[in-house]
Coordinates of C-alpha atoms in Angstrom, one line a residue:
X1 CA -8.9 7.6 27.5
X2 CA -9.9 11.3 28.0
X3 CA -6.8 12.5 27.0
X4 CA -6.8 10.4 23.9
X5 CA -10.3 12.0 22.9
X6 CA -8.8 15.4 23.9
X7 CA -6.2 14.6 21.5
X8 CA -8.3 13.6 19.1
X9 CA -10.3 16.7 19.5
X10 CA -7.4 18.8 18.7
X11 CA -6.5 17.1 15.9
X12 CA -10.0 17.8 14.3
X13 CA -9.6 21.7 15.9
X14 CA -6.3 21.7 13.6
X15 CA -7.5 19.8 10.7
X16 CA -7.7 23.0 8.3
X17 CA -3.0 22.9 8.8
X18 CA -3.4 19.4 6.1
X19 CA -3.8 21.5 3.4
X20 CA -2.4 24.6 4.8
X21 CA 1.1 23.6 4.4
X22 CA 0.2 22.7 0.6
X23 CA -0.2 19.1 0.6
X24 CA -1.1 18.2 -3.5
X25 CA -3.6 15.7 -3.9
X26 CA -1.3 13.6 -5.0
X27 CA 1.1 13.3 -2.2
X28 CA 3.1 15.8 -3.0
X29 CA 4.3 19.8 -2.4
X30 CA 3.9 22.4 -4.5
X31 CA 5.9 22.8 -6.3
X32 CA 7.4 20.0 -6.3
X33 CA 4.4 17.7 -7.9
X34 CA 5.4 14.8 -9.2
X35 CA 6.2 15.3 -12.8
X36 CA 4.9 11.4 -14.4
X37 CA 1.3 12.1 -12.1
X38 CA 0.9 15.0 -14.3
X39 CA 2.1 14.0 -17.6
X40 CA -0.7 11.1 -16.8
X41 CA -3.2 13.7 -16.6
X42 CA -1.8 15.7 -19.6
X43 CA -2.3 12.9 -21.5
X44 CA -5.9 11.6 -20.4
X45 CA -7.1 15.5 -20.7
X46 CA -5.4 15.3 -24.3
X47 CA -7.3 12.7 -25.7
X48 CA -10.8 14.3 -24.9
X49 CA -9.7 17.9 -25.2
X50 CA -6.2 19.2 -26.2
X51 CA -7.0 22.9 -25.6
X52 CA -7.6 22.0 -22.4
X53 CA -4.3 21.1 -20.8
X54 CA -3.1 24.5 -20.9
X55 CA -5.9 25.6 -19.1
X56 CA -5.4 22.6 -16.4
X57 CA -1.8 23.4 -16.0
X58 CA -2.7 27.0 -15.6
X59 CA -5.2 26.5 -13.1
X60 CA -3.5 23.8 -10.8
X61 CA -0.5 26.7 -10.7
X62 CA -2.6 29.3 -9.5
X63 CA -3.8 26.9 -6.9
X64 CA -0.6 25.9 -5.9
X65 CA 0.3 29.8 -5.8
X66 CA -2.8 30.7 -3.4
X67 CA -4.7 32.3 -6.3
X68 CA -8.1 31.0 -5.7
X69 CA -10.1 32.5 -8.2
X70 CA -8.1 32.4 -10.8
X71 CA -7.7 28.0 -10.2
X72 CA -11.2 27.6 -9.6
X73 CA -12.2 30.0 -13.1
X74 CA -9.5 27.6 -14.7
X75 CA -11.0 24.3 -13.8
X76 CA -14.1 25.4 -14.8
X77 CA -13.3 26.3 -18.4
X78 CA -11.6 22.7 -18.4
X79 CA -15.3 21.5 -17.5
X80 CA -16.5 23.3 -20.1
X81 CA -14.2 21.7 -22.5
X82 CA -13.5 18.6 -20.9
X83 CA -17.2 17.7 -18.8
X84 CA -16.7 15.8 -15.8
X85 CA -13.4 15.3 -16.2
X86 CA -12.1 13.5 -12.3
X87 CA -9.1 15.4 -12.1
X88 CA -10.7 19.2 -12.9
X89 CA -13.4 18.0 -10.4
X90 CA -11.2 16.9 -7.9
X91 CA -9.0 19.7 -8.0
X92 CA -11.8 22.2 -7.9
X93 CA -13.3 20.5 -4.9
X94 CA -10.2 21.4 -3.1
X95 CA -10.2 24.7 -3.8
X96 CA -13.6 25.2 -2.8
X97 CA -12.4 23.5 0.4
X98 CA -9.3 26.1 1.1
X99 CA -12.0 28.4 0.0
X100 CA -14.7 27.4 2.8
X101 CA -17.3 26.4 0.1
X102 CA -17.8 22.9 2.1
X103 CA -21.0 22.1 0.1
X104 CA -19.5 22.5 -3.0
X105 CA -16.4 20.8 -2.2
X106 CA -18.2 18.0 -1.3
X107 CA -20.4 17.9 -4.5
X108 CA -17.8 18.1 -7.0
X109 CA -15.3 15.3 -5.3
X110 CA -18.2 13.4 -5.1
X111 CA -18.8 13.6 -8.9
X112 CA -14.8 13.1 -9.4
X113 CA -15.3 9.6 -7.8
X114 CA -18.5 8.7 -9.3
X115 CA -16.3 9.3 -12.6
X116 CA -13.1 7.2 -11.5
X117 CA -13.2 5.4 -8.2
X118 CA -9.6 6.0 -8.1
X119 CA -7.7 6.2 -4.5
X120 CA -6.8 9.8 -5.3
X121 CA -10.7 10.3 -6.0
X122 CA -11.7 8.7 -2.9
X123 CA -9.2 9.9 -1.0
X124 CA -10.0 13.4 -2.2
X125 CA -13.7 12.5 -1.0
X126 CA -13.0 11.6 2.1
X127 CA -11.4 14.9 2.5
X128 CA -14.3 17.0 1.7
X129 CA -16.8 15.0 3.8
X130 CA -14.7 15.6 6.9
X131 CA -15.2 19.7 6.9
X132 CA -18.3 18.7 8.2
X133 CA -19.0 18.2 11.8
X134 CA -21.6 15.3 11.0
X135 CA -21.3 11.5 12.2
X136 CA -22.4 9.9 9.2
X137 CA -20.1 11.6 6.9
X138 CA -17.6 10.8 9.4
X139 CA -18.1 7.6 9.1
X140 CA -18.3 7.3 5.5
X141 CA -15.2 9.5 5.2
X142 CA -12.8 7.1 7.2
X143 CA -14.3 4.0 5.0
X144 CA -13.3 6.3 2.0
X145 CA -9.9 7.4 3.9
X146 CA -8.8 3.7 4.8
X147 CA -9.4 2.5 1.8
X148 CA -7.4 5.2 -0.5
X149 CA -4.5 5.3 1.9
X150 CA -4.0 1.6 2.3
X151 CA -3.9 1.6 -1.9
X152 CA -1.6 4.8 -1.7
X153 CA 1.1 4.1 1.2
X154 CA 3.6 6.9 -0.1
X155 CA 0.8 9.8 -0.8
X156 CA 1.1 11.9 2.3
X157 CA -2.0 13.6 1.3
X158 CA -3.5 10.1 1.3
X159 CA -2.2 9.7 4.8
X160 CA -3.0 13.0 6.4
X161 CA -7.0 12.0 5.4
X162 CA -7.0 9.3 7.1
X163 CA -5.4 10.7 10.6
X164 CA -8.0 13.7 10.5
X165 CA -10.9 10.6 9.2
X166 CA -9.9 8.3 12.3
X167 CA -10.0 11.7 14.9
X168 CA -13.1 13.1 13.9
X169 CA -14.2 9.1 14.6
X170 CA -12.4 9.2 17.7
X171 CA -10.1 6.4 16.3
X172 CA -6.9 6.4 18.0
X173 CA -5.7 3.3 16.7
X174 CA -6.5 5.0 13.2
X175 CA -4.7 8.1 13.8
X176 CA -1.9 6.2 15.4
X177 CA -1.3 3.9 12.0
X178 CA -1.6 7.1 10.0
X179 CA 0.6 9.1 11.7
X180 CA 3.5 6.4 12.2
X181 CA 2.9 6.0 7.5
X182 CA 3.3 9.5 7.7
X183 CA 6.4 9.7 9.3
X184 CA 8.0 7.2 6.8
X185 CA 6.2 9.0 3.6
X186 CA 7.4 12.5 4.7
X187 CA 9.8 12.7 7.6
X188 CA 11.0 16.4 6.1
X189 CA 6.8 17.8 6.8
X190 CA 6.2 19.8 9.8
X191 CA 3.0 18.3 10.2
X192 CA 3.7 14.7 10.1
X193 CA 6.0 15.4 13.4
X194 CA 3.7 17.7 14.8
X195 CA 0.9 14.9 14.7
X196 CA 3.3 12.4 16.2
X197 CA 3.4 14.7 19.0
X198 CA 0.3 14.7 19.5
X199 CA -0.3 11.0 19.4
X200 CA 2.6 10.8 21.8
X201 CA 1.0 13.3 24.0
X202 CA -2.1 11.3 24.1
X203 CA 0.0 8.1 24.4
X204 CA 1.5 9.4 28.0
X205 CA 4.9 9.7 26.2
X206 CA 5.8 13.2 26.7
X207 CA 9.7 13.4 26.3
X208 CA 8.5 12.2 22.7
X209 CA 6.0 14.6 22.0
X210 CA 8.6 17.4 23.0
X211 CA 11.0 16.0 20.8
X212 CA 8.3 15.5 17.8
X213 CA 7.4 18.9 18.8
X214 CA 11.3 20.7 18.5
X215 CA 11.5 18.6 15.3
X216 CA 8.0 19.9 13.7
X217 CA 9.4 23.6 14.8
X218 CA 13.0 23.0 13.3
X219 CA 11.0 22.1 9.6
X220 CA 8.8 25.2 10.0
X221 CA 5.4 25.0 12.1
X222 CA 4.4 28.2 13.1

């Protein structure tokens, strides 16, 4: 049991590498997003404001690009054009998150799924309230977390939420189940076979967690 929870709390200590190797909210990597998610968004954005899809395209690529200010300038001006708007909101609160703006993170995925209780939204939600070392958000988060990912069993975003959400509640069984979807939703991401070594570690299995290890360094972990 202690080294489970030792586990666990290096899974939290490390929680800042989800979005670090440029997980999209939707599951995918940039660049790579998927194409149909956001020609769905186009065309939502479109009906309330066409001037604004540029300006949402624009800003989601200078997000993807590491351009911070520029994405989170962007978003805004869709806001402006387009208010409360879930997937400007959402995508802003993860740039305030990369950007260490926990508060606001928090506040503008929370308005993204008081807009649309979609799994993206909540799962997005989720996200934000874990950057905070506090027991009820914890809590709340892996409600949010198990919820989104269970509707959303190929997003690997979805799935790397719920791992972190089920450490910081020192839920092994949680980060277990998350981990293993992982796997199967993105067997080519570092991270999902660096988690698995971790879960092996904690499981006693360390031949495995060397191997998950070797693999997660063959795909590109630092």
């Amino acid at each position: 049991m202690r080294t489970g929870i030792a586990i666990l709390a290096l899974l939290i200590a490390v929680g800042g590498l989800g979005g670090g190797v440029a997980l999209a909210d939707d599951g995918q990597e940039p660049p790579g997003r998927d194409p149909a998610f956001e020609q769905e968004i186009a065309d939502r954005l479109g009906e309330i404001s066409p001037e604004a899809v540029p300006l949402f395209q624009q800003a989601t690529e200078a997000f993807d690009a590491g351009d911070l200010a520029s994405a989170r300038q962007g978003f805004l001006d869709v806001l402006d054009l387009a208010p409360e708007f879930p997937d400007a909101l959402r995508r802003l609160s993860h740039v305030e998150r990369v950007s260490g703006a926990i508060y606001e993170a928090e506040g503008y995925a929370r308005r993204a799924y008081e807009s649309d209780e979609s799994p993206v939204n909540r799962s997005a939600l989720a996200h934000a309230m874990l950057a905070f070392d506090d027991p009820a958000r914890n809590r709340a988060a892996l409600s949010h977390a198990q919820t989104a990912a269970d509707a959303l069993l190929d997003d690997a975003f979805a799935q790397i939420v719920l791992l972190f959400a089920g450490a910081a509640n020192e839920d092994m069984d949680t980060v277990r189940e998350a981990t293993a979807r992982l796997l199967v939703v993105a067997p080519e991401n570092p991270l999902a076979h660096f988690y698995a070594a971790l879960v092996a570690g904690a499981e006693g299995d360390l031949e495995e967690a060397e191997r998950e290890l070797a693999e997660s360094a063959r795909l590109g972990m630092p």
